[in-house]
């Protein structure tokens, strides 16, 4: 059976996902989009266009929904998918506030089954998977510290200091939990020097501690100019493990040895986005689940919220979570 997918929001990320579904995911087809098809390649096989995203969710010819509209639209769309009993892959963050994420968790618990996956694609990146496997093998001893770097060459003008955390660092927060396998306890944000010309507090240094006392430093720098640069190094008792970088060529020329950098997240994480979609489709077929759950989406947003609290207050903030429902044990 082919899974017929509807994509809501066909901007930068939604158009990319829609084309990946159509061209690179087996057992699935692009059935519909909302609201417009203008950003999609005209060479894709035909699909329906719904002006109203709720009409797409109700469409009997749509089996599953991918939500890639702006963050503040996620809550109502994901709730509508759960009400319709349709699996939904929602781009991160699940919703901008922990209270909104909890409403999704509660709706899923009431439905009695996991229908939501959150688009934390790094969990599908071969380098992060290799890093997690190495940690699991145990040769390096207990993990002690994690150093993460998240640099973008630039961000749109509407990007705020808070969005650097809730929209960008939320990826590092989720991957930290996934790599370490412990719940998060406290957050502190240290601001860099003020640069009025930049308009936002960029870069920022996030310090997040787990319940077991492992600390992560997460540098978020959204106007790094030179390229897209994602790094991670776990420091353990008897060694360290670092994230490998996708390198296509190394150039030796005019007395220099240079390596090309990826310029944005789509080229850096192409394999991860593809694998995330393929796994999602396979899980729908087999009625199983994988990747980040609604609970993971809630915890990441709650931790991001504590970081924003610390950014404003200048003090350490606690990451307060409700009890994990049995559905997510
Ligand atoms: N996983 C990742 O690496 C990654 C990267 C970038 C963005 N994102 C996430 O993807 C989502 C979209 O981001 P983007 O950069 O593609 O934004 P974008 O602005 O490029 O695209 C958003 C699209 O949604 C449409 N839209 C707005 N409101 C809508 C609604 N109510 N219903 C249907 N469509 C609506 C807009 O017309 C636009 O086409 C965001 O949640 C963002 O955080 C994830």
XYZ file of C-alpha atoms and ligand atoms in Angstrom:
373
model
C 0.000 0.000 0.000
C 1.286 3.462 -0.857
C 1.037 6.111 1.895
C -0.535 9.278 0.431
C 0.991 12.295 2.125
C -0.328 15.845 2.414
C 2.148 18.655 3.104
C 0.985 21.793 4.926
C 3.235 24.810 4.324
C 5.327 24.718 1.174
C 7.966 27.326 1.965
C 11.652 26.525 2.367
C 11.278 23.316 4.399
C 7.870 22.089 3.190
C 8.811 22.360 -0.488
C 12.033 20.459 0.213
C 10.154 17.695 2.066
C 7.436 17.524 -0.632
C 10.044 17.022 -3.354
C 11.928 14.447 -1.264
C 8.685 12.500 -0.687
C 7.871 12.588 -4.371
C 11.333 11.619 -5.634
C 13.234 9.752 -2.944
C 10.867 7.996 -0.534
C 9.603 4.542 -1.442
C 6.085 3.422 -0.557
C 4.776 7.004 -0.471
C 3.401 9.657 -2.790
C 2.732 13.378 -2.544
C -1.080 13.537 -2.586
C -1.798 17.149 -1.658
C -0.328 20.419 -0.455
C -1.704 23.479 1.328
C -1.786 26.366 0.752
C 0.037 26.839 -2.502
C 2.084 24.847 -4.958
C 4.048 27.765 -6.397
C 7.291 26.865 -4.621
C 7.304 23.278 -5.904
C 8.980 21.959 -9.022
C 6.561 21.835 -11.975
C 8.032 18.422 -12.871
C 6.461 16.606 -9.883
C 3.572 14.158 -10.510
C 0.165 15.808 -9.998
C -1.207 16.460 -6.512
C -4.182 18.344 -5.065
C -3.907 21.895 -3.719
C -6.096 22.832 -0.727
C -6.390 26.521 0.154
C -7.469 25.490 3.671
C -5.001 23.220 5.562
C -7.924 21.714 7.531
C -9.483 20.562 4.228
C -6.185 18.790 3.472
C -6.309 17.029 6.849
C -9.924 15.940 6.194
C -9.190 14.822 2.598
C -9.989 11.059 2.424
C -7.199 10.675 -0.139
C -4.595 11.884 2.379
C -3.355 9.143 4.746
C -0.726 11.133 6.658
C 0.221 14.792 7.081
C 3.513 16.662 7.204
C 3.268 20.056 8.920
C 5.897 22.559 7.737
C 4.051 25.832 8.290
C 5.329 28.472 10.764
C 5.878 27.412 14.390
C 2.810 29.219 15.776
C 0.455 27.279 13.432
C 1.623 23.811 14.575
C -0.669 23.363 17.603
C -4.043 23.580 15.837
C -2.890 21.603 12.808
C -1.382 18.766 14.858
C -4.480 18.600 17.086
C -6.665 18.366 13.962
C -4.521 15.464 12.664
C -4.858 13.610 15.991
C -8.641 14.195 15.941
C -8.767 12.803 12.405
C -6.669 9.777 13.503
C -3.967 10.590 10.913
C -0.213 10.204 11.523
C 1.541 13.571 11.480
C 5.190 14.522 11.099
C 5.434 18.030 12.526
C 8.463 20.188 11.884
C 10.265 21.349 15.008
C 9.444 22.899 17.362
C 6.321 20.879 18.124
C 4.884 24.211 19.324
C 6.475 27.405 20.669
C 5.433 26.948 24.353
C 5.466 23.929 26.695
C 1.772 24.525 27.484
C 0.870 24.129 23.796
C 3.057 21.015 23.487
C 1.314 19.540 26.547
C -2.057 19.973 24.841
C -0.726 17.805 22.000
C 0.658 15.222 24.442
C -2.710 15.120 26.249
C -4.629 14.724 22.976
C -2.379 11.817 21.979
C -2.764 10.175 25.376
C -6.572 10.540 25.025
C -6.351 8.971 21.544
C -4.417 6.083 23.129
C -1.728 5.847 20.452
C 1.268 7.749 19.120
C 0.371 9.588 15.927
C 2.884 12.440 16.184
C 6.531 12.526 15.193
C 8.539 15.740 15.615
C 10.999 16.724 12.876
C 14.186 16.421 14.902
C 16.008 15.064 11.856
C 19.436 14.935 13.491
C 18.362 11.655 15.128
C 18.552 10.202 11.580
C 21.942 11.684 10.655
C 24.552 8.937 10.095
C 27.239 10.860 12.036
C 25.060 11.408 15.126
C 23.961 7.752 14.953
C 27.630 6.650 14.878
C 28.378 8.960 17.822
C 25.522 7.475 19.869
C 26.628 3.941 19.024
C 30.188 4.690 20.168
C 28.881 6.055 23.467
C 26.673 2.984 23.890
C 29.635 0.652 23.324
C 31.006 1.963 26.640
C 34.715 1.968 25.752
C 35.016 5.684 26.538
C 33.511 5.334 29.998
C 30.883 7.627 31.437
C 30.009 10.788 29.438
C 30.869 13.947 31.397
C 30.554 16.979 29.124
C 29.098 17.731 25.706
C 30.244 20.663 23.579
C 27.926 21.716 20.743
C 28.303 24.407 18.116
C 25.365 25.584 15.975
C 26.310 28.296 13.493
C 24.246 29.625 10.581
C 25.636 31.960 7.942
C 22.592 34.208 8.531
C 18.902 34.288 9.512
C 15.828 36.207 8.244
C 15.234 39.718 9.599
C 12.291 38.561 11.790
C 14.540 36.205 13.811
C 14.694 37.222 17.511
C 17.120 36.433 20.357
C 14.460 34.084 21.788
C 14.033 32.288 18.440
C 17.762 31.512 18.482
C 16.818 29.206 21.350
C 13.239 28.080 20.620
C 13.718 27.636 16.864
C 17.450 26.866 16.407
C 19.087 25.560 19.618
C 16.046 23.325 20.175
C 17.766 20.908 17.731
C 20.865 20.751 19.960
C 18.684 20.385 23.068
C 16.888 17.378 21.555
C 20.069 15.729 20.285
C 21.713 16.235 23.685
C 18.876 14.318 25.399
C 18.976 11.641 22.706
C 22.764 11.152 22.919
C 22.904 11.133 26.721
C 19.595 9.398 27.475
C 18.900 11.454 30.597
C 16.258 14.041 31.420
C 17.278 17.712 31.582
C 17.358 19.663 34.856
C 18.707 23.223 34.642
C 19.533 25.863 32.037
C 21.632 28.989 32.011
C 22.286 31.356 29.100
C 25.327 33.589 28.835
C 25.086 36.511 26.418
C 27.972 37.615 24.237
C 28.947 41.281 24.018
C 26.179 43.594 22.846
C 26.333 44.486 19.132
C 23.515 46.980 18.431
C 24.121 46.764 14.684
C 23.165 43.037 14.736
C 19.866 43.727 16.581
C 19.717 40.381 18.391
C 21.796 38.850 21.160
C 24.045 36.773 18.887
C 25.994 34.604 19.718
C 24.679 33.021 22.912
C 26.129 30.279 25.083
C 23.637 27.838 26.617
C 24.688 25.661 29.557
C 22.265 22.796 30.191
C 22.710 20.164 32.903
C 21.039 16.763 33.013
C 19.520 15.219 36.142
C 22.628 13.008 36.363
C 25.010 16.006 36.265
C 26.248 15.872 32.647
C 26.689 19.412 31.327
C 26.326 20.577 27.722
C 27.625 23.846 26.341
C 25.706 24.898 23.242
C 27.055 27.815 21.232
C 24.323 29.300 19.020
C 25.603 31.809 16.457
C 23.117 32.813 13.773
C 25.168 35.378 11.822
C 28.440 33.512 11.496
C 28.640 34.587 7.818
C 31.057 31.897 6.632
C 28.708 28.893 6.321
C 26.576 26.349 8.194
C 28.628 24.664 10.879
C 27.321 21.998 13.269
C 29.666 20.336 15.736
C 29.467 18.125 18.778
C 32.086 16.540 21.010
C 31.295 14.320 23.999
C 34.015 14.263 26.641
C 34.015 10.974 28.527
C 36.120 9.407 31.297
C 38.723 7.852 29.010
C 38.344 9.650 25.688
C 36.152 11.815 23.488
C 33.931 11.250 20.466
C 33.185 13.996 17.937
C 30.672 14.376 15.147
C 32.218 13.694 11.726
C 31.693 16.277 9.002
C 30.355 15.560 5.504
C 33.247 16.458 3.259
C 32.946 16.271 -0.515
C 36.360 17.614 -1.521
C 39.550 18.904 -0.039
C 41.410 21.462 -2.127
C 45.142 22.042 -2.067
C 46.019 25.168 -3.960
C 48.275 28.210 -3.696
C 49.850 27.071 -0.448
C 46.511 26.308 1.252
C 44.689 23.097 2.225
C 40.925 23.865 2.143
C 37.762 21.900 2.839
C 34.400 22.989 1.444
C 31.701 23.778 4.031
C 27.978 23.199 3.550
C 26.107 26.487 3.234
C 22.777 25.504 4.801
C 20.952 22.753 6.683
C 19.466 21.120 3.574
C 22.834 20.217 2.090
C 24.380 19.355 5.499
C 21.527 17.057 6.551
C 20.160 15.778 3.210
C 20.688 12.125 4.210
C 19.022 12.710 7.596
C 15.919 14.400 6.121
C 15.533 11.557 3.608
C 15.982 8.853 6.244
C 13.544 10.618 8.600
C 10.843 10.604 5.908
C 11.511 7.011 4.838
C 11.419 5.815 8.458
C 8.182 7.741 9.081
C 6.543 6.085 6.044
C 7.820 2.637 7.087
C 6.441 3.191 10.607
C 3.012 4.187 9.266
C 2.942 0.982 7.207
C 3.879 -1.164 10.197
C 1.855 0.822 12.796
C 5.001 1.493 14.838
C 6.761 4.712 15.810
C 10.319 6.064 15.631
C 12.142 9.354 15.963
C 11.146 12.112 18.354
C 7.713 11.702 19.963
C 5.309 14.409 21.109
C 6.799 13.915 24.588
C 10.294 14.621 23.196
C 8.888 17.703 21.487
C 7.387 18.853 24.808
C 10.646 18.358 26.746
C 12.717 20.182 24.096
C 10.327 23.153 24.154
C 10.239 23.140 27.983
C 14.054 23.217 28.093
C 14.130 25.960 25.471
C 11.606 27.885 27.612
C 13.919 27.608 30.638
C 16.795 28.926 28.482
C 14.666 31.917 27.413
C 13.821 32.522 31.088
C 17.549 32.567 31.878
C 18.313 34.813 28.887
C 15.896 37.377 30.336
C 16.751 37.023 34.041
C 20.477 36.329 33.790
C 20.070 33.538 36.380
C 19.915 29.767 36.180
C 16.415 28.392 35.463
C 14.937 24.996 36.339
C 13.526 22.818 33.581
C 10.155 21.819 35.043
C 8.423 18.833 33.458
C 5.127 17.090 34.146
C 5.158 13.344 34.861
C 5.847 11.320 31.713
C 2.618 9.558 30.616
C 2.702 5.768 30.268
C 2.185 6.108 26.491
C 5.785 7.378 26.210
C 7.529 5.010 28.663
N 14.127 20.686 10.630
C 14.781 21.718 10.127
O 15.971 21.647 9.895
C 14.033 22.985 9.805
C 14.659 23.962 9.026
C 13.941 25.106 8.719
C 12.657 25.276 9.183
N 12.098 24.314 9.958
C 10.726 24.462 10.470
O 9.843 24.300 9.380
C 8.721 25.155 9.528
C 8.615 26.042 8.296
O 9.785 26.826 8.189
P 10.237 27.444 6.792
O 11.613 27.940 7.006
O 9.970 26.492 5.689
O 9.237 28.682 6.697
P 8.734 29.441 5.371
O 8.271 30.773 5.832
O 9.761 29.350 4.295
O 7.485 28.584 4.898
C 6.274 28.516 5.620
C 5.151 28.258 4.628
O 3.949 28.043 5.366
C 2.886 28.781 4.720
N 1.873 29.045 5.747
C 1.815 30.047 6.652
N 0.753 29.868 7.464
C 0.142 28.746 7.043
C -1.016 28.042 7.496
N -1.738 28.469 8.531
N -1.334 26.926 6.835
C -0.625 26.484 5.786
N 0.481 27.099 5.320
C 0.854 28.214 5.960
C 3.556 30.009 4.152
O 2.807 30.540 3.078
C 4.893 29.427 3.663
O 4.779 28.900 2.363
C 8.942 25.941 10.823
O 8.249 25.324 11.860
C 10.437 25.840 11.051
O 10.809 25.906 12.417
C 12.759 23.168 10.252
